[in-house]
Amino acid sequence: MAAEAVFGGGTASTPWKSPSSSATNKRSKTNQLLYFTIRASHSIDDKNRAYKQLGLFSLRKKIEDVILRAEMLAPNLELEEAERIRQEEMIRDCDLWDDPAKSNEVLVKLADTVKLVNALKDLKYKAEEAKLITQLAEIDAVNYSLFEQAYDASLVISDLLDKYEVSKLLREPYDMEGACITIKAGSGSNKSEEWAEQLLSMYIKWAKKQGYNGRVVEKNLSMNGSFESATIDLEFEYAYGFLSGERGVHCMISSRNGSARNEVSSVGVDVVPLFLGTTPDLQISDDDLILSSPLLLGEKRSRTGYKVCVQHIPTGLTFQSSGERSYFANQIKALNRLKAKLLVIANDQGVSSLSRINADTIMDMSKKETRRYMFHPNKLVLDVKTGLELPDLNSVLDGNIEPLIRAHINTRHSNFTI
């Protein structure tokens, strides 16, 4: 016989006996751990058969695949280490005081490289740890609890690998910044207002799954008290790169009062960069701006807590803010959102100044359909831009939008490289 099964609790183990023995009753206890003794002299085929008998073969294969992925990143770590050394030498050889702007750029790049090197080292350490646990589990006896520990570690490694691989594709100028998401309910439907709140919850849950808080900085209600719009600030790196593909119209398709006819509720989503460090210097002439607020419309109150709308005349873009405590703070916040949008448009059009932006070619992605969430007749999600279809609607609404994010980034990267 290739192997000998044993049962045990804690760290002890008891040799397997015939079904007529007292060990039969012990096998029924749910807190017992299954071990499988495999002599070192047995062949690999014997071990594989033993793994299959325990249901560990596929588990071990998954762990090995993740470890292999991590080990293949070793050259990347060497390259990033070399880049870090090069940047440090550049800083030593240059007088940073001569050109503050350039020195700031160099220091930011060095900080990013150091952060990446540390992340890759952490990834390498976790992979080595998972590999060691797997090896320990195979010494003399295959310990299922150790394999569980190794598998849990491999899940963490796989998640870090996915994020690293995706982040390497985020090469646009503002991809590393935070994100400001604005959600606006469609007009004329209570379902649109409810749908907007569901999307708000989806993004907050996604941020929480990344280990961050999505901060709702403002939430506006209509005259009858229903949801009108909301804005979330995501103040962590790569949030804009991850979520820029969410821009567009998100449609909920549901049945109308239980009938066979479908009802479509739409919500507009816009995403602009939220600068985490120094905000790029962008000068906008006062003559190109129109500011409006309840105060300007006749409200006889102090300038606190009012919604401020800022319109850029040459492009027709409008942004607002109402989450700050003062009129002037809201004005600054609205202007910053407008500037972020203009910077993205200028980058997309390949121009270096606002005056060169072609307003006629600006595509308002917040008015173009990007995704359909079908509640009827089947519960599924269809991403219009990438063609990706997900069968688990509830999982997506619970914040599990990583497949959609990866699909957008891969599509954008493919278009970028063509």
Coordinates of C-alpha atoms in Angstrom, one line a residue:
M1 CA 0.0 0.0 0.0
A2 CA 1.4 3.4 -0.9
A3 CA 0.2 5.2 2.1
E4 CA -1.2 4.8 5.5
A5 CA -4.1 7.1 6.7
V6 CA -4.1 8.3 10.3
F7 CA -6.5 10.5 12.3
G8 CA -5.7 12.8 15.1
G9 CA -6.5 15.9 17.1
G10 CA -4.1 18.7 18.0
T11 CA -0.5 17.6 17.3
A12 CA -0.9 13.9 18.1
S13 CA -1.9 11.2 15.7
T14 CA -3.2 7.6 16.1
P15 CA -2.5 4.8 13.5
W16 CA -5.6 3.8 11.5
K17 CA -7.4 0.6 12.6
S18 CA -9.9 -1.7 11.0
P19 CA -13.6 -0.5 10.8
S20 CA -14.5 -2.7 13.7
S21 CA -12.2 -0.9 16.1
S22 CA -13.0 2.0 18.4
A23 CA -11.4 4.4 15.9
T24 CA -14.5 4.3 13.8
N25 CA -16.4 6.5 16.2
K26 CA -13.5 9.0 16.4
R27 CA -13.6 9.6 12.6
S28 CA -17.0 11.1 13.0
K29 CA -15.9 14.0 15.1
T30 CA -15.8 17.3 13.1
N31 CA -12.8 18.7 14.9
Q32 CA -10.5 15.8 13.9
L33 CA -7.6 16.6 11.4
L34 CA -6.7 14.2 8.6
Y35 CA -3.1 13.3 8.1
F36 CA -1.6 11.1 5.5
T37 CA 1.8 9.4 6.1
I38 CA 3.9 9.0 3.0
R39 CA 7.3 7.3 3.2
A40 CA 10.1 9.3 1.6
S41 CA 11.1 6.2 -0.5
H42 CA 7.8 6.2 -2.4
S43 CA 7.7 7.5 -5.9
I44 CA 6.2 10.9 -7.1
D45 CA 3.4 9.0 -8.7
D46 CA 2.5 7.3 -5.4
K47 CA 2.6 10.7 -3.7
N48 CA 0.3 12.2 -6.4
R49 CA -2.2 9.3 -5.9
A50 CA -2.1 9.9 -2.2
Y51 CA -2.8 13.6 -2.7
K52 CA -5.7 12.8 -4.9
Q53 CA -7.1 10.5 -2.3
L54 CA -7.0 13.4 0.2
G55 CA -8.3 16.0 -2.3
L56 CA -4.9 17.9 -1.9
F57 CA -3.6 17.4 -5.4
S58 CA -5.4 20.4 -6.9
L59 CA -4.7 22.4 -3.7
R60 CA -0.9 21.8 -4.0
K61 CA -1.0 22.6 -7.7
K62 CA -2.6 25.9 -7.1
I63 CA 0.0 26.8 -4.4
E64 CA 2.8 25.7 -6.8
D65 CA 1.4 27.8 -9.6
V66 CA 1.2 31.0 -7.5
I67 CA 4.8 30.4 -6.1
L68 CA 6.0 30.0 -9.7
R69 CA 4.4 33.3 -10.8
A70 CA 6.1 35.0 -7.9
E71 CA 9.5 33.5 -8.6
M72 CA 9.2 34.7 -12.2
L73 CA 9.2 38.2 -10.9
A74 CA 12.8 37.9 -9.6
P75 CA 14.3 39.7 -12.7
N76 CA 11.8 42.5 -12.2
L77 CA 13.1 43.0 -8.6
E78 CA 16.7 43.1 -9.9
L79 CA 15.7 45.7 -12.6
E80 CA 13.9 47.9 -10.1
E81 CA 16.8 47.7 -7.6
A82 CA 19.2 48.8 -10.4
E83 CA 16.8 51.7 -11.2
R84 CA 16.7 52.7 -7.6
I85 CA 20.5 52.8 -7.4
R86 CA 20.7 54.8 -10.6
Q87 CA 18.2 57.4 -9.3
E88 CA 20.1 57.7 -6.0
E89 CA 23.4 58.3 -7.9
M90 CA 21.6 60.9 -10.0
I91 CA 20.5 62.7 -6.8
R92 CA 24.1 62.6 -5.4
D93 CA 25.6 64.0 -8.6
C94 CA 23.1 66.8 -9.1
D95 CA 22.6 70.0 -7.1
L96 CA 18.9 69.8 -6.4
W97 CA 18.7 73.4 -5.3
D98 CA 19.5 74.6 -8.8
D99 CA 16.2 73.3 -10.2
P100 CA 13.5 72.7 -7.5
A101 CA 10.9 71.6 -10.0
K102 CA 13.2 68.9 -11.5
S103 CA 14.5 67.9 -8.1
N104 CA 10.9 67.3 -6.9
E105 CA 10.2 65.2 -9.9
V106 CA 13.3 63.1 -9.3
L107 CA 12.6 62.6 -5.6
V108 CA 9.0 61.6 -6.4
K109 CA 10.2 59.0 -8.9
L110 CA 12.8 57.7 -6.4
A111 CA 10.1 57.4 -3.7
D112 CA 7.9 55.4 -6.2
T113 CA 10.8 53.1 -7.1
V114 CA 11.7 52.5 -3.4
K115 CA 8.0 51.7 -2.7
L116 CA 7.9 49.2 -5.6
V117 CA 11.2 47.6 -4.6
N118 CA 9.9 47.1 -1.1
A119 CA 6.6 45.6 -2.4
L120 CA 8.5 43.2 -4.6
K121 CA 10.7 42.1 -1.7
D122 CA 7.6 41.6 0.4
L123 CA 6.1 39.5 -2.4
K124 CA 9.3 37.4 -2.6
Y125 CA 9.4 36.9 1.1
K126 CA 5.7 35.7 1.2
A127 CA 6.3 33.3 -1.7
E128 CA 9.4 31.8 0.0
E129 CA 7.3 31.5 3.2
A130 CA 4.5 29.7 1.3
K131 CA 7.0 27.4 -0.4
L132 CA 8.6 26.5 3.0
I133 CA 5.3 25.7 4.6
T134 CA 4.5 23.4 1.6
Q135 CA 7.8 21.6 2.0
L136 CA 7.3 21.2 5.7
A137 CA 3.8 19.7 5.1
E138 CA 5.4 17.0 2.9
I139 CA 8.1 16.0 5.4
D140 CA 7.2 12.6 6.7
A141 CA 3.5 13.4 6.8
V142 CA 1.2 15.5 4.7
N143 CA -0.4 17.8 7.2
Y144 CA -3.7 19.2 5.9
S145 CA -3.7 22.2 8.3
L146 CA -0.2 23.2 7.0
F147 CA -1.5 23.0 3.5
E148 CA -4.4 25.2 4.4
Q149 CA -1.9 27.7 5.8
A150 CA 0.2 27.6 2.6
Y151 CA -2.9 28.0 0.5
D152 CA -4.1 31.0 2.5
A153 CA -0.6 32.5 2.0
S154 CA -0.9 31.8 -1.8
L155 CA -4.2 33.7 -2.0
V156 CA -2.5 36.8 -0.5
I157 CA 0.4 36.4 -2.9
S158 CA -1.9 35.9 -5.9
D159 CA -3.8 39.1 -4.9
L160 CA -0.5 41.0 -4.7
L161 CA 0.6 39.6 -8.0
D162 CA -2.6 40.7 -9.7
K163 CA -2.3 44.2 -8.3
Y164 CA 1.4 44.4 -9.3
E165 CA 0.7 43.2 -12.9
V166 CA -2.2 45.6 -13.3
S167 CA -0.3 48.5 -11.8
K168 CA 2.5 48.0 -14.4
L169 CA -0.1 48.6 -17.1
L170 CA -1.2 51.9 -15.5
R171 CA 1.2 54.3 -17.3
E172 CA -0.9 57.3 -18.0
P173 CA 0.1 60.5 -16.3
Y174 CA -2.6 60.6 -13.6
D175 CA -3.1 56.8 -13.1
M176 CA -1.3 56.9 -9.8
E177 CA -3.5 59.6 -8.3
G178 CA -6.6 59.2 -6.1
A179 CA -10.1 59.4 -7.6
C180 CA -13.1 61.6 -7.2
I181 CA -16.3 59.8 -8.3
T182 CA -19.5 61.6 -8.9
I183 CA -22.8 59.6 -9.2
K184 CA -25.9 61.3 -10.6
A185 CA -29.3 59.7 -10.8
G186 CA -31.3 59.8 -14.0
S187 CA -34.3 62.0 -14.1
G188 CA -38.0 61.0 -13.9
S189 CA -37.6 57.7 -12.0
N190 CA -37.6 56.7 -8.4
K191 CA -35.8 53.5 -9.5
S192 CA -33.0 55.6 -10.9
E193 CA -32.5 57.2 -7.5
E194 CA -32.5 53.8 -5.7
W195 CA -30.1 52.5 -8.4
A196 CA -27.7 55.4 -7.8
E197 CA -27.6 54.6 -4.1
Q198 CA -26.8 51.0 -4.9
L199 CA -23.8 52.1 -7.1
L200 CA -22.6 54.4 -4.4
S201 CA -22.6 51.4 -2.0
M202 CA -20.8 49.3 -4.6
Y203 CA -17.9 51.7 -4.9
I204 CA -17.6 52.1 -1.1
K205 CA -17.6 48.3 -0.7
W206 CA -14.9 48.0 -3.4
A207 CA -12.7 50.6 -1.6
K208 CA -13.1 48.7 1.7
K209 CA -12.0 45.5 0.1
Q210 CA -8.8 47.3 -1.0
G211 CA -8.2 48.3 2.6
Y212 CA -9.4 51.9 2.3
N213 CA -12.4 54.0 3.1
G214 CA -14.4 55.6 0.4
R215 CA -15.3 59.0 1.9
V216 CA -18.7 60.4 0.8
V217 CA -17.9 64.1 0.8
E218 CA -21.3 65.2 -0.4
K219 CA -24.7 63.8 -1.0
N220 CA -27.4 66.0 -2.6
L221 CA -31.1 65.4 -2.3
S222 CA -33.9 66.7 -4.6
M223 CA -36.7 69.0 -3.5
N224 CA -38.8 65.9 -2.5
G225 CA -36.0 64.4 -0.5
S226 CA -34.9 61.7 -2.9
F227 CA -31.3 60.9 -4.0
E228 CA -30.0 63.3 -6.6
S229 CA -26.2 62.9 -6.6
A230 CA -23.2 62.0 -4.5
T231 CA -19.5 62.4 -4.6
I232 CA -16.9 60.0 -3.2
D233 CA -13.2 60.8 -2.6
L234 CA -10.8 57.8 -2.8
E235 CA -7.6 59.0 -1.3
F236 CA -5.2 56.2 -2.2
E237 CA -2.7 55.6 -5.0
Y238 CA -3.9 54.2 -8.3
A239 CA -7.5 54.7 -7.5
Y240 CA -7.9 56.8 -10.6
G241 CA -6.1 54.3 -12.8
F242 CA -8.3 51.5 -11.5
L243 CA -11.6 53.4 -11.8
S244 CA -11.3 55.6 -14.8
G245 CA -13.1 52.9 -16.8
E246 CA -16.1 53.3 -14.6
R247 CA -16.9 56.6 -16.3
G248 CA -20.2 56.5 -18.3
V249 CA -23.9 55.5 -17.9
H250 CA -24.6 52.5 -15.8
C251 CA -28.0 51.0 -16.7
M252 CA -30.1 48.8 -14.5
I253 CA -32.5 46.6 -16.4
S254 CA -35.4 45.2 -14.3
S255 CA -39.0 44.1 -14.7
R256 CA -41.8 46.6 -14.5
N257 CA -44.1 45.6 -11.6
G258 CA -43.4 41.9 -12.1
S259 CA -44.4 42.0 -15.8
A260 CA -42.5 40.6 -18.7
R261 CA -41.6 44.2 -19.9
N262 CA -38.2 45.5 -18.9
E263 CA -37.6 48.9 -17.3
V264 CA -34.3 50.7 -17.7
S265 CA -33.0 53.0 -15.0
S266 CA -29.8 55.0 -15.8
V267 CA -27.2 56.6 -13.6
G268 CA -24.3 58.8 -14.8
V269 CA -20.8 58.2 -13.3
D270 CA -17.9 60.5 -13.7
V271 CA -14.3 60.0 -12.4
V272 CA -11.6 62.6 -12.2
P273 CA -8.1 62.4 -10.6
L274 CA -7.8 63.4 -6.9
F275 CA -4.3 64.7 -6.6
L276 CA -2.6 63.2 -3.5
G277 CA 0.5 65.3 -3.6
T278 CA 1.2 68.6 -5.3
T279 CA -1.7 69.7 -7.6
P280 CA -0.4 70.6 -11.1
D281 CA -0.3 74.3 -11.7
L282 CA -3.1 75.1 -14.1
Q283 CA -4.1 78.7 -14.6
I284 CA -7.7 79.5 -15.7
S285 CA -8.7 83.0 -16.6
D286 CA -11.6 84.4 -14.5
D287 CA -13.2 85.5 -17.8
D288 CA -13.5 81.8 -18.8
L289 CA -15.5 80.9 -15.7
I290 CA -19.1 81.3 -14.5
L291 CA -19.8 80.8 -10.8
S292 CA -23.3 80.2 -9.5
S293 CA -24.7 79.2 -6.1
P294 CA -27.9 79.5 -4.1
L295 CA -26.4 82.7 -2.6
L296 CA -26.2 84.3 -6.1
L297 CA -29.8 83.2 -6.7
G298 CA -31.1 85.4 -3.9
E299 CA -30.5 83.4 -0.6
K300 CA -30.2 85.9 2.3
R301 CA -27.9 83.9 4.4
S302 CA -24.2 83.9 5.2
R303 CA -21.7 82.3 2.8
T304 CA -21.6 78.9 4.5
G305 CA -22.6 75.4 3.3
Y306 CA -23.8 76.5 -0.2
K307 CA -23.5 74.5 -3.4
V308 CA -21.1 76.2 -5.8
C309 CA -21.2 75.4 -9.5
V310 CA -18.3 76.4 -11.7
Q311 CA -18.7 76.3 -15.5
H312 CA -15.8 76.5 -17.9
I313 CA -17.1 78.6 -20.8
P314 CA -14.7 77.4 -23.6
T315 CA -15.5 73.7 -23.0
G316 CA -18.9 73.9 -21.4
L317 CA -17.8 71.7 -18.5
T318 CA -19.5 72.2 -15.2
F319 CA -18.4 71.0 -11.7
Q320 CA -19.9 71.6 -8.3
S321 CA -19.2 71.2 -4.6
S322 CA -21.4 71.4 -1.6
G323 CA -19.6 69.2 1.0
E324 CA -17.4 71.9 2.5
R325 CA -18.5 74.2 5.3
S326 CA -17.9 77.5 3.5
Y327 CA -18.8 79.1 0.2
F328 CA -15.1 79.7 -0.6
A329 CA -14.0 76.1 0.3
N330 CA -16.7 74.8 -2.0
Q331 CA -15.6 77.1 -4.7
I332 CA -12.0 75.9 -4.4
K333 CA -13.1 72.2 -4.4
A334 CA -15.2 72.7 -7.5
L335 CA -12.4 74.5 -9.3
N336 CA -10.0 71.7 -8.4
R337 CA -12.4 69.1 -9.9
L338 CA -12.7 71.2 -13.1
K339 CA -8.9 71.5 -13.4
A340 CA -8.5 67.8 -13.0
K341 CA -11.0 67.2 -15.8
L342 CA -9.3 69.7 -18.1
L343 CA -5.9 68.1 -17.4
V344 CA -7.2 64.7 -18.4
I345 CA -8.8 66.1 -21.6
A346 CA -5.6 68.0 -22.5
N347 CA -3.6 64.7 -22.0
D348 CA -6.1 62.7 -24.1
Q349 CA -5.9 65.3 -26.9
G350 CA -2.2 65.5 -26.7
V351 CA -2.1 69.3 -26.2
S352 CA 0.0 71.2 -23.7
S353 CA -2.3 74.2 -22.9
L354 CA -6.0 74.8 -22.2
S355 CA -6.2 77.1 -25.2
R356 CA -5.4 74.2 -27.5
I357 CA -8.2 72.0 -26.3
N358 CA -10.7 71.3 -29.0
A359 CA -14.1 71.6 -27.3
D360 CA -15.9 70.0 -30.4
T361 CA -14.0 66.7 -29.9
I362 CA -14.6 66.3 -26.2
M363 CA -16.4 63.1 -25.6
D364 CA -18.5 63.2 -22.5
M365 CA -18.1 59.6 -21.3
S366 CA -20.4 60.2 -18.4
K367 CA -23.3 60.3 -21.0
K368 CA -22.2 57.2 -22.9
E369 CA -23.4 53.7 -21.8
T370 CA -20.6 51.8 -20.2
R371 CA -22.3 48.9 -18.4
R372 CA -25.7 47.0 -18.0
Y373 CA -26.8 45.4 -14.8
M374 CA -29.6 42.9 -15.7
F375 CA -32.0 42.0 -12.9
H376 CA -34.5 40.5 -15.3
P377 CA -34.8 38.0 -16.9
N378 CA -31.3 36.8 -15.8
K379 CA -29.1 38.3 -13.2
L380 CA -25.9 39.2 -14.9
V381 CA -23.5 42.2 -15.7
L382 CA -22.5 43.1 -19.2
D383 CA -19.6 45.6 -19.7
V384 CA -20.4 47.4 -22.9
K385 CA -16.9 48.7 -23.6
T386 CA -14.9 45.5 -23.1
G387 CA -17.6 42.9 -23.8
L388 CA -17.0 41.1 -20.5
E389 CA -20.0 39.4 -19.1
L390 CA -20.2 38.3 -15.4
P391 CA -23.0 35.9 -14.2
D392 CA -23.0 37.0 -10.6
L393 CA -24.8 40.3 -10.3
N394 CA -25.0 40.2 -6.5
S395 CA -21.2 39.7 -6.2
V396 CA -20.5 42.8 -8.4
L397 CA -22.9 44.9 -6.4
D398 CA -21.1 43.7 -3.3
G399 CA -18.0 45.5 -4.5
N400 CA -16.3 42.6 -6.4
I401 CA -15.6 44.7 -9.6
E402 CA -11.9 43.6 -10.0
P403 CA -12.6 41.6 -13.2
L404 CA -14.3 44.6 -14.8
I405 CA -11.4 46.8 -13.8
R406 CA -8.8 44.4 -15.2
A407 CA -10.7 44.1 -18.4
H408 CA -10.8 47.9 -18.9
I409 CA -7.1 48.3 -18.1
N410 CA -6.1 45.4 -20.5
T411 CA -8.3 46.9 -23.2
R412 CA -6.8 50.3 -22.7
H413 CA -3.3 48.9 -22.7
S414 CA -4.0 47.0 -25.9
N415 CA -5.2 50.2 -27.6
F416 CA -2.3 52.1 -26.3
T417 CA 0.3 49.6 -27.7
I418 CA -1.3 49.3 -31.2

